[in-house]
mmCIF file of C-alpha atoms in Angstrom:
data_model
loop_
_atom_site.group_PDB
_atom_site.id
_atom_site.type_symbol
_atom_site.label_atom_id
_atom_site.label_comp_id
_atom_site.label_asym_id
_atom_site.label_seq_id
_atom_site.Cartn_x
_atom_site.Cartn_y
_atom_site.Cartn_z
ATOM 1 C CA MET A 1 86.825 112.612 97.470
ATOM 2 C CA SER A 2 87.545 112.468 93.453
ATOM 3 C CA GLY A 3 88.517 109.387 91.570
ATOM 4 C CA LYS A 4 91.327 110.625 91.651
ATOM 5 C CA TYR A 5 92.004 110.346 95.150
ATOM 6 C CA CYS A 6 90.367 107.016 95.620
ATOM 7 C CA ILE A 7 92.810 105.398 93.127
ATOM 8 C CA ILE A 8 95.938 106.793 94.765
ATOM 9 C CA LEU A 9 95.162 105.715 97.551
ATOM 10 C CA ALA A 10 94.457 102.840 96.372
ATOM 11 C CA ALA A 11 97.275 102.173 93.914
ATOM 12 C CA SER A 12 99.680 103.222 97.447
ATOM 13 C CA LEU A 13 97.599 101.215 99.413
ATOM 14 C CA VAL A 14 98.006 97.143 96.663
ATOM 15 C CA GLY A 15 101.516 98.857 96.362
ATOM 16 C CA LEU A 16 102.273 97.842 100.646
ATOM 17 C CA CYS A 17 100.818 93.993 99.029
ATOM 18 C CA ALA A 18 103.494 91.221 97.745
ATOM 19 C CA GLY A 19 104.227 90.822 94.069
ATOM 20 C CA THR A 20 101.929 94.054 93.203
ATOM 21 C CA ALA A 21 102.785 97.032 91.498
ATOM 22 C CA SER A 22 102.229 100.760 92.160
ATOM 23 C CA ALA A 23 101.640 103.623 89.512
ATOM 24 C CA ASP A 24 102.829 106.864 89.153
ATOM 25 C CA GLN A 25 100.945 109.176 87.578
ATOM 26 C CA VAL A 26 103.240 110.687 84.397
ATOM 27 C CA GLY A 27 100.721 112.159 83.285
ATOM 28 C CA LYS A 28 96.715 114.456 83.113
ATOM 29 C CA VAL A 29 94.828 115.649 80.358
ATOM 30 C CA GLY A 30 92.079 118.171 80.448
ATOM 31 C CA VAL A 31 89.275 116.877 78.709
ATOM 32 C CA ASP A 32 86.419 119.092 79.158
ATOM 33 C CA TRP A 33 85.123 122.694 81.408
ATOM 34 C CA ILE A 34 84.217 120.829 83.983
ATOM 35 C CA GLY A 35 87.344 119.514 85.546
ATOM 36 C CA ASN A 36 86.726 115.753 84.450
ATOM 37 C CA ASP A 37 90.737 114.400 82.779
ATOM 38 C CA ILE A 38 92.215 111.465 81.761
ATOM 39 C CA ILE A 39 94.548 110.210 84.304
ATOM 40 C CA ILE A 40 98.320 108.413 82.876
ATOM 41 C CA ASP A 41 100.357 105.899 85.027
ATOM 42 C CA ALA A 42 103.183 104.033 85.116
ATOM 43 C CA VAL A 43 103.146 101.409 86.068
ATOM 44 C CA ALA A 44 106.444 98.360 86.651
ATOM 45 C CA ASP A 45 105.758 95.345 86.048
ATOM 46 C CA PRO A 46 106.724 93.934 89.703
ATOM 47 C CA GLN A 47 108.692 90.754 88.865
ATOM 48 C CA VAL A 48 109.330 91.636 85.076
ATOM 49 C CA LYS A 49 112.380 93.947 85.214
ATOM 50 C CA GLY A 50 112.944 95.942 81.959
ATOM 51 C CA VAL A 51 109.230 96.642 81.754
ATOM 52 C CA THR A 52 106.907 99.330 81.853
ATOM 53 C CA CYS A 53 103.214 100.184 81.201
ATOM 54 C CA HIS A 54 101.408 103.040 81.303
ATOM 55 C CA VAL A 55 97.142 102.542 81.813
ATOM 56 C CA THR A 56 95.089 106.046 81.041
ATOM 57 C CA TYR A 57 92.137 106.175 82.946
ATOM 58 C CA PHE A 58 89.030 108.486 83.685
ATOM 59 C CA ASP A 59 89.388 110.534 85.455
ATOM 60 C CA ARG A 60 85.331 111.992 87.672
ATOM 61 C CA SER A 61 85.252 115.589 88.540
ATOM 62 C CA VAL A 62 82.358 116.045 91.100
ATOM 63 C CA ILE A 63 80.253 118.228 88.996
ATOM 64 C CA ASP A 64 80.687 115.577 87.002
ATOM 65 C CA ARG A 65 79.761 113.409 89.918
ATOM 66 C CA VAL A 66 76.973 115.153 91.745
ATOM 67 C CA LYS A 67 75.317 116.196 87.224
ATOM 68 C CA ASN A 68 75.042 112.321 86.716
ATOM 69 C CA GLY A 69 73.847 111.744 90.669
ATOM 70 C CA ASN A 70 76.957 108.751 91.191
ATOM 71 C CA TRP A 71 79.373 110.150 93.362
ATOM 72 C CA PHE A 72 80.977 106.866 94.062
ATOM 73 C CA GLU A 73 82.628 105.279 90.903
ATOM 74 C CA ASP A 74 84.277 106.134 87.835
ATOM 75 C CA PRO A 75 84.374 104.584 83.799
ATOM 76 C CA SER A 76 85.816 101.422 83.626
ATOM 77 C CA ASN A 77 87.083 102.764 80.282
ATOM 78 C CA ASN A 78 90.713 102.580 80.100
ATOM 79 C CA SER A 79 94.103 101.533 77.860
ATOM 80 C CA ILE A 80 97.220 99.772 78.240
ATOM 81 C CA SER A 81 100.868 100.340 76.812
ATOM 82 C CA CYS A 82 103.728 98.483 77.727
ATOM 83 C CA ARG A 83 106.868 98.641 76.494
ATOM 84 C CA GLN A 84 110.404 97.180 76.560
ATOM 85 C CA THR A 85 112.341 99.839 79.140
ATOM 86 C CA GLY A 86 115.592 98.281 80.286
ATOM 87 C CA PRO A 87 117.192 94.717 80.223
ATOM 88 C CA ILE A 88 113.856 92.169 80.348
ATOM 89 C CA GLU A 89 114.829 89.997 84.503
ATOM 90 C CA ILE A 90 111.282 87.796 84.743
ATOM 91 C CA GLY A 91 111.375 86.206 88.102
ATOM 92 C CA ASP A 92 108.965 83.990 90.184
ATOM 93 C CA ILE A 93 106.078 84.300 87.171
ATOM 94 C CA ASP A 94 103.141 82.249 86.862
ATOM 95 C CA LEU A 95 103.137 80.601 83.323
ATOM 96 C CA SER A 96 99.063 79.533 83.631
ATOM 97 C CA LYS A 97 96.660 80.732 81.480
ATOM 98 C CA GLY A 98 95.042 82.745 83.750
ATOM 99 C CA GLY A 99 98.971 84.720 84.281
ATOM 100 C CA ASP A 100 99.560 87.141 87.059
ATOM 101 C CA GLU A 101 97.370 90.235 88.290
ATOM 102 C CA VAL A 102 100.758 92.551 88.205
ATOM 103 C CA PHE A 103 98.427 96.040 88.979
ATOM 104 C CA LYS A 104 95.286 96.757 91.287
ATOM 105 C CA ALA A 105 93.253 99.916 91.528
ATOM 106 C CA GLY A 106 90.085 101.101 92.752
ATOM 107 C CA MET A 107 87.804 102.702 91.142
ATOM 108 C CA SER A 108 84.300 102.653 92.668
ATOM 109 C CA LEU A 109 84.204 103.247 96.343
ATOM 110 C CA ILE A 110 84.732 99.160 97.189
ATOM 111 C CA TRP A 111 83.510 97.100 93.857
ATOM 112 C CA LYS A 112 84.986 98.558 90.681
ATOM 113 C CA LYS A 113 89.260 97.606 90.391
ATOM 114 C CA LEU A 114 90.860 98.285 86.953
ATOM 115 C CA VAL A 115 93.724 95.048 87.218
ATOM 116 C CA VAL A 116 96.467 94.969 84.964
ATOM 117 C CA ASN A 117 97.000 90.988 84.741
ATOM 118 C CA ARG A 118 100.266 89.397 83.439
ATOM 119 C CA ILE A 119 100.192 85.869 80.785
ATOM 120 C CA TYR A 120 103.033 84.778 79.324
ATOM 121 C CA ASP A 121 102.177 83.324 76.183
ATOM 122 C CA LYS A 122 104.721 80.359 75.496
ATOM 123 C CA GLU A 123 104.424 79.699 71.849
ATOM 124 C CA ASN A 124 104.698 82.607 71.153
ATOM 125 C CA ASP A 125 107.654 83.736 73.805
ATOM 126 C CA THR A 126 105.442 86.934 74.245
ATOM 127 C CA LEU A 127 104.603 88.974 77.539
ATOM 128 C CA ILE A 128 100.917 89.648 77.002
ATOM 129 C CA TYR A 129 100.010 92.596 79.392
ATOM 130 C CA LEU A 130 95.783 93.171 79.715
ATOM 131 C CA ALA A 131 94.403 95.682 81.531
ATOM 132 C CA HIS A 132 90.417 95.147 82.290
ATOM 133 C CA SER A 133 87.995 95.782 84.887
ATOM 134 C CA ARG A 134 87.047 94.159 86.741
ATOM 135 C CA GLU A 135 83.083 94.524 89.530
ATOM 136 C CA LEU A 136 81.485 91.743 91.968
ATOM 137 C CA THR A 137 78.728 91.567 89.922
ATOM 138 C CA ASP A 138 78.747 93.578 86.117
ATOM 139 C CA GLY A 139 82.355 92.443 84.387
ATOM 140 C CA SER A 140 82.348 95.208 81.624
ATOM 141 C CA ALA A 141 83.602 94.540 78.124
ATOM 142 C CA LYS A 142 85.535 96.708 77.958
ATOM 143 C CA MET A 143 88.965 96.229 78.020
ATOM 144 C CA ALA A 144 93.235 96.992 76.707
ATOM 145 C CA ILE A 145 96.310 94.472 75.874
ATOM 146 C CA SER A 146 99.740 94.887 75.382
ATOM 147 C CA THR A 147 102.355 92.769 73.885
ATOM 148 C CA ILE A 148 105.680 92.251 74.634
ATOM 149 C CA PRO A 149 108.357 89.753 71.974
ATOM 150 C CA LEU A 150 110.218 88.427 73.701
ATOM 151 C CA TYR A 151 112.052 86.182 70.944
ATOM 152 C CA GLY A 152 115.027 87.475 69.838
ATOM 153 C CA GLN A 153 116.213 89.915 73.316
ATOM 154 C CA ASN A 154 118.360 88.868 75.819
ATOM 155 C CA VAL A 155 116.537 87.980 78.746
ATOM 156 C CA ALA A 156 116.949 86.448 82.442
ATOM 157 C CA TRP A 157 115.141 84.029 83.747
ATOM 158 C CA LYS A 158 114.905 83.556 87.395
ATOM 159 C CA ASN A 159 114.131 79.837 86.958
ATOM 160 C CA GLY A 160 114.870 79.322 83.359
ATOM 161 C CA LYS A 161 112.830 79.747 80.466
ATOM 162 C CA PRO A 162 109.987 77.526 80.739
ATOM 163 C CA GLN A 163 109.941 74.682 77.694
#
């Protein structure tokens, strides 16, 4: 099973969980002759209407998996870019320093996950989105970050703006 299908299956299963977004594939770029691809997914934040994140990840081909002897996982390389795509309405979000897990998808058969966390930076009135890989034993230092400044925006807060 290719990484793309593992990601789609994992994203579909994750979409059934409350509070976690599902992804829609919006792009696929071939990067070499053996079938490796870069996939671009659009992820709408389930608790922040009007924000969409585009997440990229590497989907290894069957030929690459056979050549490298690693059948069960894709690389941890990923990128994220989040933008306001409509009026912002903020629901019930975690205001702690760890924030909320907005999205996750499998990057291996069992242990490795691509995760997107949302953190609210109250002092700077900004939403931060962090994409990283979570692994059972060895966490990856590869990460990407994107921010949505809320300063001067007409933002609706379900529970009132944090003071």
